[in-house]
Amino acid sequence: MGQSEMKQHWNQLDSLQSRCLNHLLLKTISDDLSGRRIHTQFSTHTQTGRIFTVKPNLQTTPKQLTIRGVDFDPRNAFVAAEGCVLICADFKQIELRVLTHLSQDKELKTAIESEDDVFKSIASQWHRRPLAEITEDTRTQTKSIVYAIIYGMGPRTLAAKLDLSLEEAADLYVSFKRKYADIETFCNRVVAECRQNGYVRTLCGRRRYIEDINASDNKAKGKFTTTHISIFLQGALP
């Protein structure tokens, strides 16, 4: 096993322990459950109004990961009571679909309406290569770019996530937005309205006021720009 692969596996296991297992164990110990069940708490006290869970945060429970042939699936810790059934349901690429709806980007709409894998379809459009030539690495990179825009990541965060140089990540960012120009138009509109009003207004009417929105500092401007888009999109999600 190479050093890079070992580092990747370590990061996966460390994330699994810190983001999930520790919280479940601490909840069990602190509440002295003695065979009873853990119950999370739901809240909408967020900047965007999205529902989240606390004590413990069950939304960060990762999917199964496999390391050197060994499966780690923390979701197996959740078992239905006798005579009951647990149902797991999720919206399919909901963030991407909301972004497509709000930006009205025709290329993205074509990819979503395709029966093929959405992110492979986007990668095929973006790189102008046949769908059959899109590798899993290219798909993963494309997916990361999409969610970087949705969740307000800048090129620096994207570079760390994809293990790229800052210049490479910035080039990908620019290239993607050039291909899907309607996304850039949508983002610019949200930012312009925020600069004019001093706040971002979600589709549900929730306002998030942004301090120093018209700051002259370029670093602050970049931070606020990604924040605007993230708030607007997140506020439109269920």
Short mmCIF file of C-alpha atoms in Angstrom, two decimals:
data_model
loop_
_atom_site.label_atom_id
_atom_site.label_comp_id
_atom_site.label_asym_id
_atom_site.label_seq_id
_atom_site.Cartn_x
_atom_site.Cartn_y
_atom_site.Cartn_z
CA MET A 1 0.00 0.00 0.00
CA GLY A 2 1.39 3.37 -1.02
CA GLN A 3 1.70 6.36 1.28
CA SER A 4 -1.07 8.24 -0.53
CA GLU A 5 -3.49 5.31 -0.19
CA MET A 6 -2.63 4.89 3.50
CA LYS A 7 -3.29 8.58 4.09
CA GLN A 8 -6.65 8.33 2.32
CA HIS A 9 -7.69 5.31 4.41
CA TRP A 10 -6.57 7.01 7.61
CA ASN A 11 -8.62 10.11 6.78
CA GLN A 12 -11.69 7.96 6.06
CA LEU A 13 -11.43 6.08 9.35
CA ASP A 14 -10.64 9.23 11.33
CA SER A 15 -13.68 10.95 9.82
CA LEU A 16 -15.87 7.94 10.60
CA GLN A 17 -14.77 7.96 14.23
CA SER A 18 -14.88 11.72 14.86
CA ARG A 19 -18.06 12.57 12.92
CA CYS A 20 -20.15 9.53 13.80
CA LEU A 21 -19.00 6.81 16.18
CA ASN A 22 -17.77 9.08 18.98
CA HIS A 23 -21.08 10.97 19.07
CA LEU A 24 -23.12 7.77 19.25
CA LEU A 25 -20.93 6.31 21.99
CA LEU A 26 -20.95 9.52 24.05
CA LYS A 27 -24.74 9.75 23.76
CA THR A 28 -25.07 6.15 24.94
CA ILE A 29 -22.74 6.67 27.91
CA SER A 30 -24.05 10.09 28.98
CA ASP A 31 -27.70 9.00 28.93
CA ASP A 32 -27.04 5.60 30.56
CA LEU A 33 -29.43 4.04 28.09
CA SER A 34 -29.33 0.52 29.53
CA GLY A 35 -30.82 -1.03 26.42
CA ARG A 36 -33.11 1.86 25.49
CA ARG A 37 -32.87 3.72 22.21
CA ILE A 38 -31.12 6.90 21.12
CA HIS A 39 -33.45 9.71 20.06
CA THR A 40 -32.12 12.66 18.12
CA GLN A 41 -33.50 16.20 18.22
CA PHE A 42 -34.69 18.04 15.11
CA SER A 43 -34.25 21.78 14.67
CA THR A 44 -34.70 24.46 12.00
CA HIS A 45 -32.66 27.08 13.85
CA THR A 46 -30.24 27.50 10.98
CA GLN A 47 -29.32 30.43 8.79
CA THR A 48 -31.07 28.84 5.82
CA GLY A 49 -34.00 27.17 7.60
CA ARG A 50 -32.97 23.63 6.70
CA ILE A 51 -33.75 20.90 9.21
CA PHE A 52 -30.80 19.43 11.08
CA THR A 53 -30.38 16.93 13.90
CA VAL A 54 -28.43 17.25 17.14
CA LYS A 55 -27.60 15.14 20.20
CA PRO A 56 -26.50 13.23 18.21
CA ASN A 57 -26.26 14.54 14.66
CA LEU A 58 -27.50 11.57 12.66
CA GLN A 59 -27.24 13.40 9.33
CA THR A 60 -23.47 12.99 9.33
CA THR A 61 -23.70 9.20 9.53
CA PRO A 62 -21.70 8.14 6.46
CA LYS A 63 -22.50 5.39 4.02
CA GLN A 64 -20.57 2.14 3.91
CA LEU A 65 -16.90 2.40 3.08
CA THR A 66 -14.57 -0.44 2.17
CA ILE A 67 -10.89 -0.46 3.07
CA ARG A 68 -8.72 -3.30 1.81
CA GLY A 69 -11.69 -5.62 1.50
CA VAL A 70 -13.14 -4.79 4.93
CA ASP A 71 -16.58 -3.14 5.02
CA PHE A 72 -17.37 -0.44 7.57
CA ASP A 73 -21.07 0.44 7.67
CA PRO A 74 -22.07 2.57 10.68
CA ARG A 75 -25.68 2.60 9.48
CA ASN A 76 -25.94 -1.03 10.55
CA ALA A 77 -26.00 0.30 14.12
CA PHE A 78 -29.57 1.48 13.52
CA VAL A 79 -32.00 -1.41 13.91
CA ALA A 80 -35.79 -1.28 13.89
CA ALA A 81 -37.66 -2.29 17.01
CA GLU A 82 -39.35 -5.67 16.97
CA GLY A 83 -42.33 -5.62 14.64
CA CYS A 84 -41.21 -2.34 13.05
CA VAL A 85 -39.37 -1.36 9.87
CA LEU A 86 -36.86 1.41 9.22
CA ILE A 87 -37.37 3.19 5.90
CA CYS A 88 -34.50 5.16 4.39
CA ALA A 89 -35.46 7.67 1.70
CA ASP A 90 -33.63 10.54 0.10
CA PHE A 91 -34.17 13.06 -2.67
CA LYS A 92 -32.11 12.17 -5.72
CA GLN A 93 -29.48 14.87 -6.38
CA ILE A 94 -31.87 17.42 -4.86
CA GLU A 95 -29.24 20.17 -4.58
CA LEU A 96 -28.25 19.81 -8.22
CA ARG A 97 -31.87 19.81 -9.34
CA VAL A 98 -32.59 22.98 -7.37
CA LEU A 99 -29.52 24.64 -8.89
CA THR A 100 -30.72 23.63 -12.36
CA HIS A 101 -34.21 24.98 -11.69
CA LEU A 102 -32.99 28.30 -10.32
CA SER A 103 -30.34 28.88 -12.97
CA GLN A 104 -32.45 27.46 -15.84
CA ASP A 105 -29.25 26.14 -17.39
CA LYS A 106 -30.22 24.15 -20.49
CA GLU A 107 -27.10 21.97 -20.47
CA LEU A 108 -27.68 20.93 -16.86
CA LYS A 109 -31.34 20.30 -17.57
CA THR A 110 -30.39 17.96 -20.43
CA ALA A 111 -28.02 16.04 -18.16
CA ILE A 112 -30.62 15.66 -15.40
CA GLU A 113 -33.34 14.51 -17.79
CA SER A 114 -31.01 11.89 -19.24
CA GLU A 115 -31.46 8.31 -18.06
CA ASP A 116 -27.70 8.00 -17.63
CA ASP A 117 -25.74 8.74 -14.46
CA VAL A 118 -26.20 12.48 -13.87
CA PHE A 119 -22.63 13.32 -12.95
CA LYS A 120 -21.19 11.24 -15.77
CA SER A 121 -23.52 13.04 -18.17
CA ILE A 122 -22.34 16.40 -16.87
CA ALA A 123 -18.70 15.29 -17.12
CA SER A 124 -19.32 14.14 -20.69
CA GLN A 125 -20.80 17.53 -21.60
CA TRP A 126 -18.11 19.47 -19.79
CA HIS A 127 -15.09 17.62 -21.16
CA ARG A 128 -16.69 16.92 -24.55
CA ARG A 129 -15.97 13.23 -24.34
CA PRO A 130 -18.23 10.20 -24.94
CA LEU A 131 -20.03 8.94 -21.87
CA ALA A 132 -18.22 5.60 -22.12
CA GLU A 133 -14.87 7.37 -21.66
CA ILE A 134 -15.83 9.06 -18.39
CA THR A 135 -13.93 7.39 -15.54
CA GLU A 136 -14.96 7.26 -11.89
CA ASP A 137 -12.22 9.76 -11.07
CA THR A 138 -13.61 12.22 -13.62
CA ARG A 139 -17.12 11.66 -12.28
CA THR A 140 -15.95 12.29 -8.71
CA GLN A 141 -14.14 15.46 -9.78
CA THR A 142 -17.24 16.73 -11.59
CA LYS A 143 -19.47 15.98 -8.61
CA SER A 144 -17.07 17.83 -6.32
CA ILE A 145 -17.17 20.90 -8.57
CA VAL A 146 -20.97 20.93 -8.58
CA TYR A 147 -21.22 20.68 -4.81
CA ALA A 148 -18.42 23.19 -4.36
CA ILE A 149 -20.66 25.73 -6.06
CA ILE A 150 -23.76 24.66 -4.13
CA TYR A 151 -22.10 24.69 -0.71
CA GLY A 152 -20.04 27.80 -1.26
CA MET A 153 -16.58 26.23 -1.49
CA GLY A 154 -13.90 28.33 -3.09
CA PRO A 155 -11.02 27.02 -5.24
CA ARG A 156 -8.77 26.64 -2.18
CA THR A 157 -11.16 24.25 -0.43
CA LEU A 158 -11.78 22.42 -3.68
CA ALA A 159 -8.03 22.01 -4.20
CA ALA A 160 -7.66 20.39 -0.78
CA LYS A 161 -10.65 18.12 -1.38
CA LEU A 162 -9.40 16.88 -4.76
CA ASP A 163 -5.70 16.96 -3.85
CA LEU A 164 -4.94 19.52 -6.58
CA SER A 165 -2.88 22.67 -6.70
CA LEU A 166 -4.74 25.93 -6.15
CA GLU A 167 -4.13 26.88 -9.78
CA GLU A 168 -5.54 23.56 -11.06
CA ALA A 169 -8.63 23.89 -8.88
CA ALA A 170 -9.18 27.49 -9.98
CA ASP A 171 -8.89 26.46 -13.64
CA LEU A 172 -11.49 23.72 -13.14
CA TYR A 173 -13.80 26.16 -11.40
CA VAL A 174 -13.54 28.70 -14.22
CA SER A 175 -13.85 26.04 -16.92
CA PHE A 176 -17.00 24.59 -15.37
CA LYS A 177 -18.67 27.97 -15.01
CA ARG A 178 -17.73 28.86 -18.57
CA LYS A 179 -19.39 25.68 -19.81
CA TYR A 180 -22.52 26.23 -17.73
CA ALA A 181 -22.80 29.97 -18.23
CA ASP A 182 -26.35 30.21 -16.87
CA ILE A 183 -25.04 29.14 -13.46
CA GLU A 184 -22.63 32.07 -13.51
CA THR A 185 -25.45 34.41 -14.54
CA PHE A 186 -27.61 33.12 -11.70
CA CYS A 187 -24.78 33.48 -9.17
CA ASN A 188 -24.05 37.03 -10.30
CA ARG A 189 -27.73 37.94 -9.98
CA VAL A 190 -27.93 36.62 -6.41
CA VAL A 191 -24.78 38.51 -5.43
CA ALA A 192 -25.95 41.74 -7.08
CA GLU A 193 -29.31 41.60 -5.29
CA CYS A 194 -27.56 40.91 -2.00
CA ARG A 195 -25.23 43.89 -2.46
CA GLN A 196 -28.22 46.10 -3.21
CA ASN A 197 -30.45 44.88 -0.37
CA GLY A 198 -27.88 43.86 2.22
CA TYR A 199 -29.35 40.38 2.57
CA VAL A 200 -30.02 37.12 0.74
CA ARG A 201 -33.68 36.16 0.48
CA THR A 202 -34.50 32.47 0.02
CA LEU A 203 -37.45 31.15 -1.97
CA CYS A 204 -39.32 30.64 1.29
CA GLY A 205 -38.83 34.30 2.21
CA ARG A 206 -36.18 33.82 4.89
CA ARG A 207 -33.67 36.67 4.99
CA ARG A 208 -30.01 36.29 5.88
CA TYR A 209 -28.35 39.65 6.40
CA ILE A 210 -24.71 39.81 5.33
CA GLU A 211 -22.48 42.22 7.21
CA ASP A 212 -19.81 44.10 5.26
CA ILE A 213 -21.40 42.90 2.03
CA ASN A 214 -19.85 45.78 0.12
CA ALA A 215 -16.44 45.51 1.76
CA SER A 216 -13.53 46.64 -0.38
CA ASP A 217 -11.35 43.74 0.77
CA ASN A 218 -11.09 41.26 -2.13
CA LYS A 219 -10.72 38.27 0.19
CA ALA A 220 -13.90 39.21 2.03
CA LYS A 221 -15.70 39.72 -1.27
CA GLY A 222 -14.81 36.21 -2.40
CA LYS A 223 -15.96 34.72 0.89
CA PHE A 224 -19.28 36.56 0.80
CA THR A 225 -19.89 35.64 -2.83
CA THR A 226 -19.73 31.90 -2.14
CA THR A 227 -21.81 32.40 1.01
CA HIS A 228 -24.60 34.16 -0.93
CA ILE A 229 -25.04 31.27 -3.34
CA SER A 230 -24.93 28.63 -0.64
CA ILE A 231 -27.57 30.39 1.46
CA PHE A 232 -29.89 30.91 -1.50
CA LEU A 233 -29.66 27.27 -2.62
CA GLN A 234 -29.76 25.74 0.85
CA GLY A 235 -32.79 27.85 1.71
CA ALA A 236 -34.67 26.33 -1.21
CA LEU A 237 -34.09 22.75 -0.05
CA PRO A 238 -36.49 20.72 2.10
#
